[in-house]
Coordinates of C-alpha atoms and ligand atoms in Angstrom, one line a residue:
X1 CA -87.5 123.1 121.6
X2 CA -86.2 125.6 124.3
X3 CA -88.5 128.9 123.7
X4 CA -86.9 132.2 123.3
X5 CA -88.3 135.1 125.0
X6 CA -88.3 138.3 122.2
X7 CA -88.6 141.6 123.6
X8 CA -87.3 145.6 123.4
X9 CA -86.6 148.0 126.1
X10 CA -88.5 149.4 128.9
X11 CA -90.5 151.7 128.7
X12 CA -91.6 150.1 125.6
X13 CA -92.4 153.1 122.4
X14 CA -93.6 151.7 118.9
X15 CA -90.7 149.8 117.2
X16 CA -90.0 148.2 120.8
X17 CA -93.4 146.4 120.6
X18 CA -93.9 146.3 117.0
X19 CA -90.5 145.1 116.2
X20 CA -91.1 142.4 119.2
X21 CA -93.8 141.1 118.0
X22 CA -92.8 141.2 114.1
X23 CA -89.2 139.4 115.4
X24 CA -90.9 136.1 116.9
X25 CA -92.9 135.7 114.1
X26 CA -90.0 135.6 111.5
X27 CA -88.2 133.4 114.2
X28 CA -91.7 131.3 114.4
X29 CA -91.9 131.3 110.7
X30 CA -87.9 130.2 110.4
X31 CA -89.8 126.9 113.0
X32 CA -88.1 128.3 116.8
X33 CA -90.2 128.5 119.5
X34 CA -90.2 132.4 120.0
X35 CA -92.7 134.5 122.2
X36 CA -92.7 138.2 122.1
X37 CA -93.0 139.9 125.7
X38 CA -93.1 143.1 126.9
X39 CA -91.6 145.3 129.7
X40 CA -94.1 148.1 130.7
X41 CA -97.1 149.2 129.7
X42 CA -98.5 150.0 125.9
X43 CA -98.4 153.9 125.6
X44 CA -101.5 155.2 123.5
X45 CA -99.7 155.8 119.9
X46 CA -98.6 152.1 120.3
X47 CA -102.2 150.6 121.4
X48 CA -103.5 152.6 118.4
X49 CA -101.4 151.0 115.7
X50 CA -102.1 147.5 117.6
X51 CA -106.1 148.4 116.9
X52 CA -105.7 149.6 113.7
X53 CA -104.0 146.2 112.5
X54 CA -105.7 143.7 114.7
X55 CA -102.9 142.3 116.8
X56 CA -102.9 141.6 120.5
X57 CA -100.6 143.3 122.7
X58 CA -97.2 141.1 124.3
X59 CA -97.4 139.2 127.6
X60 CA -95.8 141.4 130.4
X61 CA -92.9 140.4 131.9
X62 CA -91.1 141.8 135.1
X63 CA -88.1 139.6 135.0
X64 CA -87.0 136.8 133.6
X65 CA -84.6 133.4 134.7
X66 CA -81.0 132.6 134.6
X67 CA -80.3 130.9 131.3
X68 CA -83.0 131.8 129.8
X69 CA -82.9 132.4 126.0
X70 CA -83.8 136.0 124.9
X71 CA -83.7 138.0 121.6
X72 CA -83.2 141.7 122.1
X73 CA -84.5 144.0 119.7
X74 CA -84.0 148.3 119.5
X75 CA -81.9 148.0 122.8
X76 CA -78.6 146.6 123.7
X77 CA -78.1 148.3 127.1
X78 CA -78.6 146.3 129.8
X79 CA -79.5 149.6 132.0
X80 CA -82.5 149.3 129.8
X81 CA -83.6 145.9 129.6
X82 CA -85.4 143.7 131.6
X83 CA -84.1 142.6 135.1
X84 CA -81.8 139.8 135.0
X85 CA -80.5 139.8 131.4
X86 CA -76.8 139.8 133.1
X87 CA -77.6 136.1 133.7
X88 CA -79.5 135.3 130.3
X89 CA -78.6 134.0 127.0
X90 CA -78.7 136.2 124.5
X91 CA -79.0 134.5 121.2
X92 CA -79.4 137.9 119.0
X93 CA -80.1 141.4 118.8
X94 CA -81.9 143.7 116.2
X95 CA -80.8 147.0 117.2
X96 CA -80.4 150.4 115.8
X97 CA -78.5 152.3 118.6
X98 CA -75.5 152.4 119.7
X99 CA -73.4 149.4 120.8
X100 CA -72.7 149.4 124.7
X101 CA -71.9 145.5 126.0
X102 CA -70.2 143.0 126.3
X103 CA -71.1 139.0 126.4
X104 CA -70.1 136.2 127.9
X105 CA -70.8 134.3 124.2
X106 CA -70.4 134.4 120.6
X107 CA -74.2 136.2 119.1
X108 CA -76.4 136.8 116.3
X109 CA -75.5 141.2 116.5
X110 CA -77.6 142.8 113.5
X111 CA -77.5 146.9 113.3
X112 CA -77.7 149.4 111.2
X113 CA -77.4 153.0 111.5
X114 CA -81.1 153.4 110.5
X115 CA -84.3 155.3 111.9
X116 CA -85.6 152.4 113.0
X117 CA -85.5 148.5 114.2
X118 CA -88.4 147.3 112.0
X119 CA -86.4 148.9 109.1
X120 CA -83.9 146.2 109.6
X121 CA -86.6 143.4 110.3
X122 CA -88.2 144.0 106.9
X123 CA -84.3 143.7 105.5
X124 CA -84.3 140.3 107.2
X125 CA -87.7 139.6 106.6
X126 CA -86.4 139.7 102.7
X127 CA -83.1 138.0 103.2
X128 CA -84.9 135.2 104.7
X129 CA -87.6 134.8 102.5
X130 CA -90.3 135.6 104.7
X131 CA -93.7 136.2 103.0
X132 CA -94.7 139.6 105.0
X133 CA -98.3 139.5 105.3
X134 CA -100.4 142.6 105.8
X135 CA -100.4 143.0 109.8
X136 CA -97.0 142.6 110.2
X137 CA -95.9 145.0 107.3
X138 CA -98.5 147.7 109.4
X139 CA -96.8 146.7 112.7
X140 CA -93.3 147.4 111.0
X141 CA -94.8 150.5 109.1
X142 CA -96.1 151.9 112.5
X143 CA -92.4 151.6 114.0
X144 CA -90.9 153.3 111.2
X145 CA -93.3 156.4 111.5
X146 CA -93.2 156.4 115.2
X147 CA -89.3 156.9 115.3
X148 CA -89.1 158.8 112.7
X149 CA -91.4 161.0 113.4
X150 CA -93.4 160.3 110.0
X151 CA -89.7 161.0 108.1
X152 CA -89.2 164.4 109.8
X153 CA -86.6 163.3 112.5
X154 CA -82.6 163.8 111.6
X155 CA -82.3 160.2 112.8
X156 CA -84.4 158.9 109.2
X157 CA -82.5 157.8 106.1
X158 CA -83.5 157.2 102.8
X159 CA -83.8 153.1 103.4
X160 CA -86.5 154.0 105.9
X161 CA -88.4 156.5 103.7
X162 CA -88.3 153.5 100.4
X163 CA -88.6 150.5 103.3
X164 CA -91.5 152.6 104.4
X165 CA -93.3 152.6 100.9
X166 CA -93.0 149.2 100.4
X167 CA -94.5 148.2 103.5
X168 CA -97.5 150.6 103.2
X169 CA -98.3 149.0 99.8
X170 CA -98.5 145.9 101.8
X171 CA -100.6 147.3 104.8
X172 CA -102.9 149.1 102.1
X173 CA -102.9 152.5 104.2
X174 CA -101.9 156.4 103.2
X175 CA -98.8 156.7 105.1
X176 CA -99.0 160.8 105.7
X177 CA -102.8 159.9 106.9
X178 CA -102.3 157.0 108.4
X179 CA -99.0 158.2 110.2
X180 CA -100.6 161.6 111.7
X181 CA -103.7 159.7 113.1
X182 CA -101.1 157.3 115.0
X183 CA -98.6 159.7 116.2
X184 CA -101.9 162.0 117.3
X185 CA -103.0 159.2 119.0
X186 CA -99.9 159.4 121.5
X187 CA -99.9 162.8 122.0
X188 CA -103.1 162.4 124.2
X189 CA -101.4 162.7 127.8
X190 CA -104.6 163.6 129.5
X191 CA -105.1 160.7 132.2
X192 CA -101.3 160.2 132.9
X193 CA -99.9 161.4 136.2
X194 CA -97.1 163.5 135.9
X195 CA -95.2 160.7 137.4
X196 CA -96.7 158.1 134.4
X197 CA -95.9 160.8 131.9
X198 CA -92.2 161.4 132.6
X199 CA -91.9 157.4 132.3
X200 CA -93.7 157.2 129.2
X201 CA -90.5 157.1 127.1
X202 CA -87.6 157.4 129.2
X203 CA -84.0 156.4 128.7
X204 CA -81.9 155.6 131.7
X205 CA -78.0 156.6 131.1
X206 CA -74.7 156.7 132.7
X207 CA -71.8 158.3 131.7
X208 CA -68.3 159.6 132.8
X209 CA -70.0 158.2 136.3
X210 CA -73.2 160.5 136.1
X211 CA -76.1 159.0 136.3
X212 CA -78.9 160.6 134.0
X213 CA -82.5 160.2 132.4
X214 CA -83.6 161.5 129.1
X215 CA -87.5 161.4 129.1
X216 CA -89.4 162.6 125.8
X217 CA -93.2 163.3 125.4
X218 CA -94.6 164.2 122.1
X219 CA -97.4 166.7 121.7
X220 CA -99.1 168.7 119.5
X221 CA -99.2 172.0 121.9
X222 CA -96.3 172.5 124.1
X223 CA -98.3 175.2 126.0
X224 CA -100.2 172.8 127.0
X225 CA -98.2 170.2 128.5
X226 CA -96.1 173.1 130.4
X227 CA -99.6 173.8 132.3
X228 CA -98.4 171.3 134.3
X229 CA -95.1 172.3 134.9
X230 CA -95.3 172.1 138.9
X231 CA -96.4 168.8 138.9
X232 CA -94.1 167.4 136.4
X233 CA -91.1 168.8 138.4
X234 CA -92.2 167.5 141.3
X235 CA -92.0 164.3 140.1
X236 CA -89.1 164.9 138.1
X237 CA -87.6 165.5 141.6
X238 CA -89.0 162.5 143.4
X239 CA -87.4 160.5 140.6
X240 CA -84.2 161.8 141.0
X241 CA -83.9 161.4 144.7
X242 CA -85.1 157.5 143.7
X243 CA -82.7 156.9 141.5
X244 CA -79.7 159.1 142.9
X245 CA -79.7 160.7 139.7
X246 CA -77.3 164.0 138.5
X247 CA -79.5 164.9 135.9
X248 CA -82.8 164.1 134.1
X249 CA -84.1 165.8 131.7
X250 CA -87.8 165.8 129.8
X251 CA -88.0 166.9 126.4
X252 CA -91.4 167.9 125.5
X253 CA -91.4 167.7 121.6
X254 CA -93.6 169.4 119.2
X255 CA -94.1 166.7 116.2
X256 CA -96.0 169.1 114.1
X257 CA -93.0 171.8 113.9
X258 CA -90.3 169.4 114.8
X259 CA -89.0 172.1 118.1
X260 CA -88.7 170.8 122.0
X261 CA -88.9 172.5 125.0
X262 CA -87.1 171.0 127.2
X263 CA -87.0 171.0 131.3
X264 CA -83.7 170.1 133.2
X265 CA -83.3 169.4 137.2
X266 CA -80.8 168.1 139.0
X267 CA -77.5 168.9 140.4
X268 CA -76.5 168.6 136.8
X269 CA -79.3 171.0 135.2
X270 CA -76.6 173.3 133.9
X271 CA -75.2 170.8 131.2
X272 CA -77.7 171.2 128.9
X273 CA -76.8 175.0 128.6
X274 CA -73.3 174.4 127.6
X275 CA -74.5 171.6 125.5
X276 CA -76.8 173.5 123.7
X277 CA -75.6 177.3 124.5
X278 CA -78.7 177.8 125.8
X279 CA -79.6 179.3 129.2
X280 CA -82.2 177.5 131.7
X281 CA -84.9 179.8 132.4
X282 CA -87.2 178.5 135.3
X283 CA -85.6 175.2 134.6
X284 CA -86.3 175.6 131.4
X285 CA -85.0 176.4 127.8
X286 CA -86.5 175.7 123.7
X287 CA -84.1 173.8 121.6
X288 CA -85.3 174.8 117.7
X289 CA -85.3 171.7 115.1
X290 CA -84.4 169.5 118.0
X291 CA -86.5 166.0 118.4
X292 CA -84.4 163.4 118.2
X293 CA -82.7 161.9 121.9
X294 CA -80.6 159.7 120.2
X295 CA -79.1 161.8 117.6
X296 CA -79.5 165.6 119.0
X297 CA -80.0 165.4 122.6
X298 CA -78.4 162.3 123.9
X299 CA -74.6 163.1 122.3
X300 CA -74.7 166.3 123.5
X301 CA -75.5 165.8 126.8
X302 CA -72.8 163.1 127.2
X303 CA -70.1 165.1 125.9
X304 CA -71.2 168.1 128.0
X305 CA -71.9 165.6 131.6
Ligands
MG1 MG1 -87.2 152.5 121.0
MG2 MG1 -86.2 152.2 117.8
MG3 MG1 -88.3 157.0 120.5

């Protein structure tokens, strides 16, 4: 049987490897030959949820063949996916953003305006009868907290609250416990390099034919991350030179008071003070109750860009 590769976006979060791995077993389970892989490296709220459950982190892949059989899950841009998915076969797609492709062929499309892919999964895990043992359910529980914040981001709906509850029954953990140990876990930023940091969770866009980044980094202490303010500027700037970008922006987001401070370069800087009403302050400006890209940051900058 032809194997199926399985994977999420690049610069993989939580639900991108969680939801990867959960989304070859069901396929497994349902007798394909599926393998989950990944396209970057684990961050540290991801490796803790792996540890805590027992499960081995995805193969890494850099790129993959033409023809080759692939299942995307929370991505469907190919701007964000792996190098030389134009040329694959894309047999389905899990996904909870918005839609931007087009294929060559008919697909398997599955979405939901939810918080998170692994909401969905569990949905499908149920539709297809798939018993949902107690490592999977705390994979698909980790997702749902990670992009949701633990419930507090705009971008979480009821059905991930309840899909939430039933899956921490399963995984036998306190969610609120539980969910603040993992998110903590990532907000340890220590060791990176500036240049590692503003990669950590970063989103490369394009519209009306700018070419932008959205970067995010959770913390406990925004103070502290804008020590390194220099540094992470610096490389801000190097990657926009790289990538002949118009804007990139890093929101450093408190998960404890759900507020981001965010820092804007590039010959587009000023859009984010006339999508915000804001005004940059040595590159800078705090955007109260903001922390979600995809529902607060990311339309706002597009319409503004
Ligand atoms: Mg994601
Ligand atoms: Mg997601
Ligand atoms: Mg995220």
């Amino acid at each position: 049987m032809e194997k199926v590769l399985v994977f999420g976006h690049k610069n993989p979060d939580t639900d991108t490897i969680c939801s990867s791995i959960v989304m070859s077993q069901m396929e497994n389970k349902m007798n394909q030959n599926a393998e989950c892989v990944r396209l970057g490296e684990i961050n540290k709220e991801t490796q803790y949820a792996l540890d805590y459950f027992k499960v081995e982190k995805p193969r890494l892949i850099e790129k993959i063949e033409e023809g080759q059989h692939v299942i995307l899950v929370d991505h469907n841009e190919f701007a964000q996916s792996v190098d030389g998915i134009e040329n694959a076969k894309i047999d389905k797609i899990i996904d909870h953003h918005r839609i931007e492709l087009k294929t060559t062929d008919p697909l398997f499309y599955f979405a939901e305006p939810v918080g998170c892919t692994s909401t969905i999964l569990y949905e499908l895990c149920v539709m297809n009868n798939i018993d949902v043992d107690k490592k999977m359910a705390g994979l698909m529980l980790s997702a749902i907290i990670s992009d949701t914040l633990l419930f507090k981001s705009p971008t979480c709906t009821p059905k991930d609250v309840k899909v939430a509850e039933e899956l921490a029954k399963i995984a036998d953990v306190d969610v609120q416990n539980y969910g603040l140990d993992m998110l903590k876990a990532g907000t340890d930023l220590d060791d990176f390099s500036a240049e590692e940091l503003i990669n950590l969770d970063a989103k490369n866009l394009e519209s009306n034919g700018s070419k932008y980044v959205i970067a995010q980094v959770n913390t406990v202490n925004i103070e502290d991350v804008l020590k390194r303010q220099a540094d992470l500027e610096q490389a801000i700037n190097n990657e926009i030179s790289k990538k002949g970008l118009d804007l990139f922006v890093l929101a450093i987001t408190d998960i404890l008071n759900s507020n981001s401070e965010i820092i804007s370069l590039g010959n587009k800087a000023k859009v984010v003070e006339s999508a915000f009403g804001k005004t940059l302050e040595n590159n800078r400006t705090f955007l109260e109750g903001v922390v979600s890209r995809k529902k607060q940051l990311l339309p706002m900058i597009e319409k503004n860009i």
